[in-house]
């Protein structure tokens, strides 16, 4: 059976490039490093390094082995560090999942005030729920509910997906058509405008169009930008349209930077939830994060 210390030694030699450097990192003797390395080479059946003077240059097989084990080895080392018994006061680390724009509007300004460590993760909601279930994340802010027996969902706010425009956008024609109830003409007018979208998410536009025109949009935005907050900044300096959640642009609408144009025939609303594991050792820390969100989004 392979000894885990052999892999740890292999990693240290790989990263330092010398037996001496590895010995210093591991706090063992150089002969001990050589013994671990030769034992691992005997176990796998091939050379892992070419000795060039004092340098240890990984072979192709050595590179393959390193790439194969490094992620698992790093996780084991993190587990060793996080779960080692200590007399020092432990500062918990809370991992939070949400979309990038939500983070910027809500938690970003409060990060420095939190009395614990925080890791923020962005991604697709189903993937984040999987990571929550696995213990990689501790809390998610999500408009989607993925049914899992060990996950609790707590509704705390809502967002309305709205049509907004740049402050120079002329909407008189749109308003006249909308008041007259001529929604075929409304759709045609909208398709003639310049549109903004994001690289990763067209879901808001698709759902808004389906709800109001009973079809999916048959056009692509003219300008694709990194995220929804980028759209708001772009709109504030000119013309164009976009469909985004209202809480992301409320301040800009109130200040006149952009225009609120239409909520649609039937408002498209999402309920935002806190998603957490039913059993957690970080209840107090999670409660503080929830408190911040409810204060910002009330």
PDB file of C-alpha atoms in Angstrom:
ATOM      1  CA  UNK A   1       0.000   0.000   0.000  1.00  0.00           C
ATOM      2  CA  UNK A   2       1.268   3.458  -0.893  1.00  0.00           C
ATOM      3  CA  UNK A   3       2.210   5.786   1.959  1.00  0.00           C
ATOM      4  CA  UNK A   4       0.505   9.198   1.841  1.00  0.00           C
ATOM      5  CA  UNK A   5       3.779  10.827   2.930  1.00  0.00           C
ATOM      6  CA  UNK A   6       5.364   9.609  -0.303  1.00  0.00           C
ATOM      7  CA  UNK A   7       2.873  11.711  -2.263  1.00  0.00           C
ATOM      8  CA  UNK A   8       3.446  14.682   0.030  1.00  0.00           C
ATOM      9  CA  UNK A   9       7.194  14.372  -0.536  1.00  0.00           C
ATOM     10  CA  UNK A  10       6.695  13.972  -4.287  1.00  0.00           C
ATOM     11  CA  UNK A  11       4.673  17.216  -4.341  1.00  0.00           C
ATOM     12  CA  UNK A  12       7.341  19.082  -2.348  1.00  0.00           C
ATOM     13  CA  UNK A  13      10.121  17.929  -4.692  1.00  0.00           C
ATOM     14  CA  UNK A  14       8.002  18.792  -7.730  1.00  0.00           C
ATOM     15  CA  UNK A  15       7.318  22.343  -6.502  1.00  0.00           C
ATOM     16  CA  UNK A  16      10.752  23.127  -5.032  1.00  0.00           C
ATOM     17  CA  UNK A  17      12.807  21.443  -7.739  1.00  0.00           C
ATOM     18  CA  UNK A  18      15.429  20.124  -5.293  1.00  0.00           C
ATOM     19  CA  UNK A  19      15.723  17.486  -2.602  1.00  0.00           C
ATOM     20  CA  UNK A  20      17.106  20.106  -0.225  1.00  0.00           C
ATOM     21  CA  UNK A  21      14.181  22.456  -0.824  1.00  0.00           C
ATOM     22  CA  UNK A  22      11.694  19.648  -0.250  1.00  0.00           C
ATOM     23  CA  UNK A  23      13.443  18.666   2.993  1.00  0.00           C
ATOM     24  CA  UNK A  24      13.166  22.251   4.267  1.00  0.00           C
ATOM     25  CA  UNK A  25       9.447  22.445   3.441  1.00  0.00           C
ATOM     26  CA  UNK A  26       8.688  19.089   5.050  1.00  0.00           C
ATOM     27  CA  UNK A  27      11.045  19.524   8.052  1.00  0.00           C
ATOM     28  CA  UNK A  28      12.675  16.176   7.398  1.00  0.00           C
ATOM     29  CA  UNK A  29      16.195  15.181   6.382  1.00  0.00           C
ATOM     30  CA  UNK A  30      17.337  15.047   2.769  1.00  0.00           C
ATOM     31  CA  UNK A  31      17.950  11.261   3.017  1.00  0.00           C
ATOM     32  CA  UNK A  32      14.338  10.963   4.213  1.00  0.00           C
ATOM     33  CA  UNK A  33      13.170  12.789   1.101  1.00  0.00           C
ATOM     34  CA  UNK A  34      15.257  10.495  -1.101  1.00  0.00           C
ATOM     35  CA  UNK A  35      13.834   7.435   0.649  1.00  0.00           C
ATOM     36  CA  UNK A  36      10.234   8.561   0.177  1.00  0.00           C
ATOM     37  CA  UNK A  37      10.818   9.417  -3.472  1.00  0.00           C
ATOM     38  CA  UNK A  38      12.581   6.157  -4.324  1.00  0.00           C
ATOM     39  CA  UNK A  39       9.847   4.204  -2.521  1.00  0.00           C
ATOM     40  CA  UNK A  40       7.173   5.942  -4.606  1.00  0.00           C
ATOM     41  CA  UNK A  41       9.126   5.341  -7.826  1.00  0.00           C
ATOM     42  CA  UNK A  42       9.434   1.657  -6.940  1.00  0.00           C
ATOM     43  CA  UNK A  43       5.705   1.539  -6.218  1.00  0.00           C
ATOM     44  CA  UNK A  44       4.596   3.137  -9.515  1.00  0.00           C
ATOM     45  CA  UNK A  45       7.288   1.388 -11.523  1.00  0.00           C
ATOM     46  CA  UNK A  46       8.896   4.310 -13.339  1.00  0.00           C
ATOM     47  CA  UNK A  47      11.101   7.358 -12.825  1.00  0.00           C
ATOM     48  CA  UNK A  48       9.349  10.492 -11.672  1.00  0.00           C
ATOM     49  CA  UNK A  49      12.294  12.878 -11.970  1.00  0.00           C
ATOM     50  CA  UNK A  50      15.451  13.253 -14.005  1.00  0.00           C
ATOM     51  CA  UNK A  51      18.387  14.324 -11.839  1.00  0.00           C
ATOM     52  CA  UNK A  52      20.155  17.197 -13.631  1.00  0.00           C
ATOM     53  CA  UNK A  53      22.912  18.464 -11.365  1.00  0.00           C
ATOM     54  CA  UNK A  54      21.123  19.618  -8.244  1.00  0.00           C
ATOM     55  CA  UNK A  55      17.786  20.103 -10.014  1.00  0.00           C
ATOM     56  CA  UNK A  56      14.989  17.563 -10.052  1.00  0.00           C
ATOM     57  CA  UNK A  57      13.207  17.809 -13.405  1.00  0.00           C
ATOM     58  CA  UNK A  58       9.899  15.922 -13.584  1.00  0.00           C
ATOM     59  CA  UNK A  59       9.562  13.301 -16.301  1.00  0.00           C
ATOM     60  CA  UNK A  60       6.454  13.166 -18.472  1.00  0.00           C
ATOM     61  CA  UNK A  61       5.095  10.385 -16.263  1.00  0.00           C
ATOM     62  CA  UNK A  62       5.937  12.497 -13.225  1.00  0.00           C
ATOM     63  CA  UNK A  63       3.923  15.392 -14.655  1.00  0.00           C
ATOM     64  CA  UNK A  64       0.942  13.120 -15.295  1.00  0.00           C
ATOM     65  CA  UNK A  65       1.081  11.743 -11.742  1.00  0.00           C
ATOM     66  CA  UNK A  66       1.342  15.252 -10.251  1.00  0.00           C
ATOM     67  CA  UNK A  67      -1.669  16.525 -12.196  1.00  0.00           C
ATOM     68  CA  UNK A  68      -3.632  13.432 -11.163  1.00  0.00           C
ATOM     69  CA  UNK A  69      -3.003  13.679  -7.412  1.00  0.00           C
ATOM     70  CA  UNK A  70      -2.591  17.391  -6.724  1.00  0.00           C
ATOM     71  CA  UNK A  71      -6.278  18.271  -6.250  1.00  0.00           C
ATOM     72  CA  UNK A  72      -6.961  15.357  -3.883  1.00  0.00           C
ATOM     73  CA  UNK A  73      -3.728  15.949  -1.977  1.00  0.00           C
ATOM     74  CA  UNK A  74      -4.468  19.658  -1.566  1.00  0.00           C
ATOM     75  CA  UNK A  75      -7.920  18.855  -0.175  1.00  0.00           C
ATOM     76  CA  UNK A  76      -6.432  16.393   2.310  1.00  0.00           C
ATOM     77  CA  UNK A  77      -3.913  19.006   3.450  1.00  0.00           C
ATOM     78  CA  UNK A  78      -6.705  21.561   3.878  1.00  0.00           C
ATOM     79  CA  UNK A  79      -8.693  19.032   5.916  1.00  0.00           C
ATOM     80  CA  UNK A  80      -5.648  18.389   8.080  1.00  0.00           C
ATOM     81  CA  UNK A  81      -5.230  22.122   8.670  1.00  0.00           C
ATOM     82  CA  UNK A  82      -8.913  22.867   9.330  1.00  0.00           C
ATOM     83  CA  UNK A  83      -9.649  19.933  11.606  1.00  0.00           C
ATOM     84  CA  UNK A  84      -6.424  19.717  13.589  1.00  0.00           C
ATOM     85  CA  UNK A  85      -7.052  20.086  17.310  1.00  0.00           C
ATOM     86  CA  UNK A  86      -5.787  23.428  18.499  1.00  0.00           C
ATOM     87  CA  UNK A  87      -5.772  25.527  21.653  1.00  0.00           C
ATOM     88  CA  UNK A  88      -6.179  28.643  19.521  1.00  0.00           C
ATOM     89  CA  UNK A  89      -9.610  30.138  18.969  1.00  0.00           C
ATOM     90  CA  UNK A  90     -10.958  28.836  15.685  1.00  0.00           C
ATOM     91  CA  UNK A  91     -12.342  31.395  13.216  1.00  0.00           C
ATOM     92  CA  UNK A  92     -15.005  29.703  11.097  1.00  0.00           C
ATOM     93  CA  UNK A  93     -15.079  30.066   7.326  1.00  0.00           C
ATOM     94  CA  UNK A  94     -18.517  30.452   5.724  1.00  0.00           C
ATOM     95  CA  UNK A  95     -18.941  29.731   2.017  1.00  0.00           C
ATOM     96  CA  UNK A  96     -21.736  31.663   0.299  1.00  0.00           C
ATOM     97  CA  UNK A  97     -23.164  31.043  -3.173  1.00  0.00           C
ATOM     98  CA  UNK A  98     -25.055  33.625  -5.241  1.00  0.00           C
ATOM     99  CA  UNK A  99     -24.940  35.405  -8.576  1.00  0.00           C
ATOM    100  CA  UNK A 100     -22.233  38.018  -9.095  1.00  0.00           C
ATOM    101  CA  UNK A 101     -24.656  40.936  -9.383  1.00  0.00           C
ATOM    102  CA  UNK A 102     -26.450  40.047  -6.149  1.00  0.00           C
ATOM    103  CA  UNK A 103     -23.110  39.990  -4.330  1.00  0.00           C
ATOM    104  CA  UNK A 104     -22.185  43.448  -5.605  1.00  0.00           C
ATOM    105  CA  UNK A 105     -25.514  44.978  -4.568  1.00  0.00           C
ATOM    106  CA  UNK A 106     -25.786  43.306  -1.152  1.00  0.00           C
ATOM    107  CA  UNK A 107     -22.961  41.562   0.677  1.00  0.00           C
ATOM    108  CA  UNK A 108     -19.911  43.195  -0.910  1.00  0.00           C
ATOM    109  CA  UNK A 109     -20.109  46.382   1.177  1.00  0.00           C
ATOM    110  CA  UNK A 110     -20.401  44.404   4.448  1.00  0.00           C
ATOM    111  CA  UNK A 111     -17.632  41.831   3.944  1.00  0.00           C
ATOM    112  CA  UNK A 112     -15.085  43.709   6.067  1.00  0.00           C
ATOM    113  CA  UNK A 113     -17.499  43.884   9.021  1.00  0.00           C
ATOM    114  CA  UNK A 114     -18.095  40.135   9.325  1.00  0.00           C
ATOM    115  CA  UNK A 115     -16.417  38.466  12.345  1.00  0.00           C
ATOM    116  CA  UNK A 116     -15.628  35.291  10.384  1.00  0.00           C
ATOM    117  CA  UNK A 117     -13.923  34.286   7.161  1.00  0.00           C
ATOM    118  CA  UNK A 118     -15.991  34.286   3.975  1.00  0.00           C
ATOM    119  CA  UNK A 119     -15.627  32.565   0.612  1.00  0.00           C
ATOM    120  CA  UNK A 120     -17.957  33.750  -2.167  1.00  0.00           C
ATOM    121  CA  UNK A 121     -18.784  31.398  -5.031  1.00  0.00           C
ATOM    122  CA  UNK A 122     -20.594  32.297  -8.256  1.00  0.00           C
ATOM    123  CA  UNK A 123     -22.153  29.789 -10.610  1.00  0.00           C
ATOM    124  CA  UNK A 124     -25.279  28.087 -11.861  1.00  0.00           C
ATOM    125  CA  UNK A 125     -27.946  27.546  -9.205  1.00  0.00           C
ATOM    126  CA  UNK A 126     -28.345  23.736  -9.589  1.00  0.00           C
ATOM    127  CA  UNK A 127     -24.568  23.321  -9.255  1.00  0.00           C
ATOM    128  CA  UNK A 128     -24.521  25.532  -6.161  1.00  0.00           C
ATOM    129  CA  UNK A 129     -27.287  23.453  -4.569  1.00  0.00           C
ATOM    130  CA  UNK A 130     -25.176  20.333  -5.194  1.00  0.00           C
ATOM    131  CA  UNK A 131     -22.219  22.035  -3.500  1.00  0.00           C
ATOM    132  CA  UNK A 132     -24.451  23.065  -0.605  1.00  0.00           C
ATOM    133  CA  UNK A 133     -25.563  19.480  -0.123  1.00  0.00           C
ATOM    134  CA  UNK A 134     -21.939  18.280  -0.225  1.00  0.00           C
ATOM    135  CA  UNK A 135     -20.853  20.834   2.406  1.00  0.00           C
ATOM    136  CA  UNK A 136     -18.760  22.918  -0.006  1.00  0.00           C
ATOM    137  CA  UNK A 137     -21.190  25.838   0.444  1.00  0.00           C
ATOM    138  CA  UNK A 138     -23.007  26.825   3.654  1.00  0.00           C
ATOM    139  CA  UNK A 139     -25.725  29.141   2.301  1.00  0.00           C
ATOM    140  CA  UNK A 140     -27.066  30.065  -1.134  1.00  0.00           C
ATOM    141  CA  UNK A 141     -29.164  33.016  -2.262  1.00  0.00           C
ATOM    142  CA  UNK A 142     -31.277  31.643  -5.105  1.00  0.00           C
ATOM    143  CA  UNK A 143     -34.521  32.267  -7.030  1.00  0.00           C
ATOM    144  CA  UNK A 144     -34.657  28.560  -7.909  1.00  0.00           C
ATOM    145  CA  UNK A 145     -35.664  25.709  -5.614  1.00  0.00           C
ATOM    146  CA  UNK A 146     -34.017  22.347  -6.330  1.00  0.00           C
ATOM    147  CA  UNK A 147     -35.702  19.718  -4.173  1.00  0.00           C
ATOM    148  CA  UNK A 148     -33.226  18.027  -1.807  1.00  0.00           C
ATOM    149  CA  UNK A 149     -34.146  16.208   1.396  1.00  0.00           C
ATOM    150  CA  UNK A 150     -31.340  17.813   3.411  1.00  0.00           C
ATOM    151  CA  UNK A 151     -31.871  21.391   2.184  1.00  0.00           C
ATOM    152  CA  UNK A 152     -34.143  24.064   3.672  1.00  0.00           C
ATOM    153  CA  UNK A 153     -35.453  26.993   1.603  1.00  0.00           C
ATOM    154  CA  UNK A 154     -36.550  30.214   3.319  1.00  0.00           C
ATOM    155  CA  UNK A 155     -38.196  32.914   1.159  1.00  0.00           C
ATOM    156  CA  UNK A 156     -37.079  36.413   2.137  1.00  0.00           C
ATOM    157  CA  UNK A 157     -37.603  38.782  -0.784  1.00  0.00           C
ATOM    158  CA  UNK A 158     -38.793  39.006  -4.368  1.00  0.00           C
ATOM    159  CA  UNK A 159     -37.586  40.558  -7.587  1.00  0.00           C
ATOM    160  CA  UNK A 160     -39.551  41.731 -10.617  1.00  0.00           C
ATOM    161  CA  UNK A 161     -37.969  41.318 -14.042  1.00  0.00           C
ATOM    162  CA  UNK A 162     -38.512  44.647 -15.820  1.00  0.00           C
ATOM    163  CA  UNK A 163     -37.765  46.346 -19.116  1.00  0.00           C
ATOM    164  CA  UNK A 164     -35.407  49.301 -18.662  1.00  0.00           C
ATOM    165  CA  UNK A 165     -33.813  51.726 -21.092  1.00  0.00           C
ATOM    166  CA  UNK A 166     -31.035  54.250 -21.383  1.00  0.00           C
ATOM    167  CA  UNK A 167     -31.802  57.768 -20.250  1.00  0.00           C
ATOM    168  CA  UNK A 168     -31.738  59.014 -23.857  1.00  0.00           C
ATOM    169  CA  UNK A 169     -34.122  56.347 -25.162  1.00  0.00           C
ATOM    170  CA  UNK A 170     -37.264  57.851 -26.759  1.00  0.00           C
ATOM    171  CA  UNK A 171     -40.172  55.740 -25.477  1.00  0.00           C
ATOM    172  CA  UNK A 172     -43.141  57.887 -26.559  1.00  0.00           C
ATOM    173  CA  UNK A 173     -44.010  55.557 -29.446  1.00  0.00           C
ATOM    174  CA  UNK A 174     -43.781  52.529 -27.176  1.00  0.00           C
ATOM    175  CA  UNK A 175     -46.048  54.137 -24.576  1.00  0.00           C
ATOM    176  CA  UNK A 176     -48.680  55.017 -27.172  1.00  0.00           C
ATOM    177  CA  UNK A 177     -48.691  51.483 -28.589  1.00  0.00           C
ATOM    178  CA  UNK A 178     -48.816  49.906 -25.133  1.00  0.00           C
ATOM    179  CA  UNK A 179     -51.717  52.133 -24.039  1.00  0.00           C
ATOM    180  CA  UNK A 180     -53.591  51.213 -27.226  1.00  0.00           C
ATOM    181  CA  UNK A 181     -53.065  47.504 -26.486  1.00  0.00           C
ATOM    182  CA  UNK A 182     -51.399  46.896 -29.869  1.00  0.00           C
ATOM    183  CA  UNK A 183     -48.894  44.316 -28.660  1.00  0.00           C
ATOM    184  CA  UNK A 184     -47.895  43.150 -32.139  1.00  0.00           C
ATOM    185  CA  UNK A 185     -46.708  46.690 -32.792  1.00  0.00           C
ATOM    186  CA  UNK A 186     -45.144  46.812 -29.311  1.00  0.00           C
ATOM    187  CA  UNK A 187     -43.122  43.685 -30.112  1.00  0.00           C
ATOM    188  CA  UNK A 188     -42.040  45.088 -33.484  1.00  0.00           C
ATOM    189  CA  UNK A 189     -40.948  48.382 -31.888  1.00  0.00           C
ATOM    190  CA  UNK A 190     -38.956  46.557 -29.225  1.00  0.00           C
ATOM    191  CA  UNK A 191     -37.159  44.390 -31.815  1.00  0.00           C
ATOM    192  CA  UNK A 192     -36.094  47.530 -33.699  1.00  0.00           C
ATOM    193  CA  UNK A 193     -34.199  48.880 -30.673  1.00  0.00           C
ATOM    194  CA  UNK A 194     -30.620  48.255 -29.566  1.00  0.00           C
ATOM    195  CA  UNK A 195     -30.461  45.570 -26.880  1.00  0.00           C
ATOM    196  CA  UNK A 196     -27.988  44.665 -24.149  1.00  0.00           C
ATOM    197  CA  UNK A 197     -27.408  41.154 -22.794  1.00  0.00           C
ATOM    198  CA  UNK A 198     -24.855  39.226 -20.770  1.00  0.00           C
ATOM    199  CA  UNK A 199     -22.493  36.470 -21.820  1.00  0.00           C
ATOM    200  CA  UNK A 200     -23.904  33.779 -19.561  1.00  0.00           C
ATOM    201  CA  UNK A 201     -27.585  34.412 -18.966  1.00  0.00           C
ATOM    202  CA  UNK A 202     -30.402  35.127 -21.442  1.00  0.00           C
ATOM    203  CA  UNK A 203     -33.035  33.529 -19.214  1.00  0.00           C
ATOM    204  CA  UNK A 204     -34.588  36.823 -18.085  1.00  0.00           C
ATOM    205  CA  UNK A 205     -35.164  37.976 -21.665  1.00  0.00           C
ATOM    206  CA  UNK A 206     -36.553  34.598 -22.769  1.00  0.00           C
ATOM    207  CA  UNK A 207     -39.022  34.371 -19.884  1.00  0.00           C
ATOM    208  CA  UNK A 208     -40.107  38.031 -20.219  1.00  0.00           C
ATOM    209  CA  UNK A 209     -40.734  37.633 -23.970  1.00  0.00           C
ATOM    210  CA  UNK A 210     -42.581  34.346 -23.545  1.00  0.00           C
ATOM    211  CA  UNK A 211     -44.875  35.803 -20.881  1.00  0.00           C
ATOM    212  CA  UNK A 212     -45.751  38.926 -22.869  1.00  0.00           C
ATOM    213  CA  UNK A 213     -45.719  37.741 -26.501  1.00  0.00           C
ATOM    214  CA  UNK A 214     -46.300  33.971 -26.142  1.00  0.00           C
ATOM    215  CA  UNK A 215     -43.066  33.172 -27.976  1.00  0.00           C
ATOM    216  CA  UNK A 216     -39.341  33.204 -27.404  1.00  0.00           C
ATOM    217  CA  UNK A 217     -37.363  36.194 -28.738  1.00  0.00           C
ATOM    218  CA  UNK A 218     -36.104  35.629 -32.291  1.00  0.00           C
ATOM    219  CA  UNK A 219     -33.207  38.083 -31.999  1.00  0.00           C
ATOM    220  CA  UNK A 220     -29.919  38.391 -30.177  1.00  0.00           C
ATOM    221  CA  UNK A 221     -28.825  41.450 -28.171  1.00  0.00           C
ATOM    222  CA  UNK A 222     -26.599  43.879 -30.033  1.00  0.00           C
ATOM    223  CA  UNK A 223     -24.187  44.288 -27.143  1.00  0.00           C
ATOM    224  CA  UNK A 224     -23.016  41.429 -24.936  1.00  0.00           C
ATOM    225  CA  UNK A 225     -21.359  42.598 -21.694  1.00  0.00           C
ATOM    226  CA  UNK A 226     -19.946  40.692 -18.686  1.00  0.00           C
ATOM    227  CA  UNK A 227     -22.826  41.029 -16.210  1.00  0.00           C
ATOM    228  CA  UNK A 228     -26.108  42.757 -15.373  1.00  0.00           C
ATOM    229  CA  UNK A 229     -24.431  45.605 -13.485  1.00  0.00           C
ATOM    230  CA  UNK A 230     -22.406  46.323 -16.627  1.00  0.00           C
ATOM    231  CA  UNK A 231     -25.681  46.654 -18.529  1.00  0.00           C
ATOM    232  CA  UNK A 232     -26.945  49.269 -16.072  1.00  0.00           C
ATOM    233  CA  UNK A 233     -23.732  51.282 -16.397  1.00  0.00           C
ATOM    234  CA  UNK A 234     -23.870  51.105 -20.203  1.00  0.00           C
ATOM    235  CA  UNK A 235     -27.511  52.180 -20.317  1.00  0.00           C
ATOM    236  CA  UNK A 236     -26.845  55.139 -18.034  1.00  0.00           C
ATOM    237  CA  UNK A 237     -24.712  56.759 -20.726  1.00  0.00           C
ATOM    238  CA  UNK A 238     -27.034  56.504 -23.705  1.00  0.00           C
ATOM    239  CA  UNK A 239     -29.732  54.542 -25.487  1.00  0.00           C
ATOM    240  CA  UNK A 240     -30.775  50.906 -25.536  1.00  0.00           C
ATOM    241  CA  UNK A 241     -32.963  48.370 -23.758  1.00  0.00           C
ATOM    242  CA  UNK A 242     -32.490  45.430 -21.401  1.00  0.00           C
ATOM    243  CA  UNK A 243     -34.526  43.103 -19.212  1.00  0.00           C
ATOM    244  CA  UNK A 244     -33.128  42.826 -15.672  1.00  0.00           C
ATOM    245  CA  UNK A 245     -34.273  42.360 -12.043  1.00  0.00           C
ATOM    246  CA  UNK A 246     -35.611  45.586 -10.547  1.00  0.00           C
ATOM    247  CA  UNK A 247     -33.573  45.454  -7.331  1.00  0.00           C
ATOM    248  CA  UNK A 248     -30.355  45.667  -9.351  1.00  0.00           C
ATOM    249  CA  UNK A 249     -31.307  49.007 -10.896  1.00  0.00           C
ATOM    250  CA  UNK A 250     -33.658  50.676  -8.386  1.00  0.00           C
ATOM    251  CA  UNK A 251     -31.145  53.344  -7.348  1.00  0.00           C
ATOM    252  CA  UNK A 252     -30.307  54.138 -10.972  1.00  0.00           C
ATOM    253  CA  UNK A 253     -33.996  54.482 -11.861  1.00  0.00           C
ATOM    254  CA  UNK A 254     -34.673  56.682  -8.816  1.00  0.00           C
ATOM    255  CA  UNK A 255     -31.718  58.923  -9.687  1.00  0.00           C
ATOM    256  CA  UNK A 256     -32.730  59.226 -13.353  1.00  0.00           C
ATOM    257  CA  UNK A 257     -29.666  57.420 -14.672  1.00  0.00           C
ATOM    258  CA  UNK A 258     -31.864  54.931 -16.549  1.00  0.00           C
ATOM    259  CA  UNK A 259     -35.585  54.669 -17.351  1.00  0.00           C
ATOM    260  CA  UNK A 260     -38.116  52.189 -16.072  1.00  0.00           C
ATOM    261  CA  UNK A 261     -40.094  51.388 -19.247  1.00  0.00           C
ATOM    262  CA  UNK A 262     -42.391  48.387 -18.704  1.00  0.00           C
ATOM    263  CA  UNK A 263     -43.211  45.668 -16.209  1.00  0.00           C
ATOM    264  CA  UNK A 264     -45.010  43.726 -18.922  1.00  0.00           C
ATOM    265  CA  UNK A 265     -48.670  42.797 -19.267  1.00  0.00           C
ATOM    266  CA  UNK A 266     -48.219  40.469 -16.302  1.00  0.00           C
ATOM    267  CA  UNK A 267     -45.238  41.215 -13.997  1.00  0.00           C
ATOM    268  CA  UNK A 268     -42.597  38.481 -14.039  1.00  0.00           C
ATOM    269  CA  UNK A 269     -41.632  37.904 -10.419  1.00  0.00           C
ATOM    270  CA  UNK A 270     -39.037  35.656  -8.762  1.00  0.00           C
ATOM    271  CA  UNK A 271     -39.017  34.767  -5.092  1.00  0.00           C
ATOM    272  CA  UNK A 272     -35.541  34.870  -3.564  1.00  0.00           C
ATOM    273  CA  UNK A 273     -34.684  32.167  -1.034  1.00  0.00           C
ATOM    274  CA  UNK A 274     -31.988  31.414   1.476  1.00  0.00           C
ATOM    275  CA  UNK A 275     -30.977  27.790   0.947  1.00  0.00           C
ATOM    276  CA  UNK A 276     -29.132  26.077   3.807  1.00  0.00           C
ATOM    277  CA  UNK A 277     -28.491  22.564   5.045  1.00  0.00           C
ATOM    278  CA  UNK A 278     -30.950  21.401   7.691  1.00  0.00           C
ATOM    279  CA  UNK A 279     -28.015  20.487   9.932  1.00  0.00           C
ATOM    280  CA  UNK A 280     -25.169  22.985  10.249  1.00  0.00           C
ATOM    281  CA  UNK A 281     -22.622  23.998  12.865  1.00  0.00           C
ATOM    282  CA  UNK A 282     -22.615  27.570  11.533  1.00  0.00           C
ATOM    283  CA  UNK A 283     -26.147  28.656  12.466  1.00  0.00           C
ATOM    284  CA  UNK A 284     -25.013  31.923  14.122  1.00  0.00           C
ATOM    285  CA  UNK A 285     -22.821  32.967  11.206  1.00  0.00           C
ATOM    286  CA  UNK A 286     -25.530  32.123   8.672  1.00  0.00           C
ATOM    287  CA  UNK A 287     -28.076  34.125  10.697  1.00  0.00           C
ATOM    288  CA  UNK A 288     -25.830  37.202  10.441  1.00  0.00           C
ATOM    289  CA  UNK A 289     -25.565  36.844   6.660  1.00  0.00           C
ATOM    290  CA  UNK A 290     -29.345  36.498   6.410  1.00  0.00           C
ATOM    291  CA  UNK A 291     -29.775  39.629   8.521  1.00  0.00           C
ATOM    292  CA  UNK A 292     -27.624  41.652   6.111  1.00  0.00           C
ATOM    293  CA  UNK A 293     -29.606  40.505   3.084  1.00  0.00           C
ATOM    294  CA  UNK A 294     -32.952  41.260   4.672  1.00  0.00           C
ATOM    295  CA  UNK A 295     -31.756  44.732   5.658  1.00  0.00           C
ATOM    296  CA  UNK A 296     -30.433  45.579   2.199  1.00  0.00           C
ATOM    297  CA  UNK A 297     -33.354  44.127   0.260  1.00  0.00           C
ATOM    298  CA  UNK A 298     -36.272  45.188   2.456  1.00  0.00           C
TER     299      UNK A 298
END
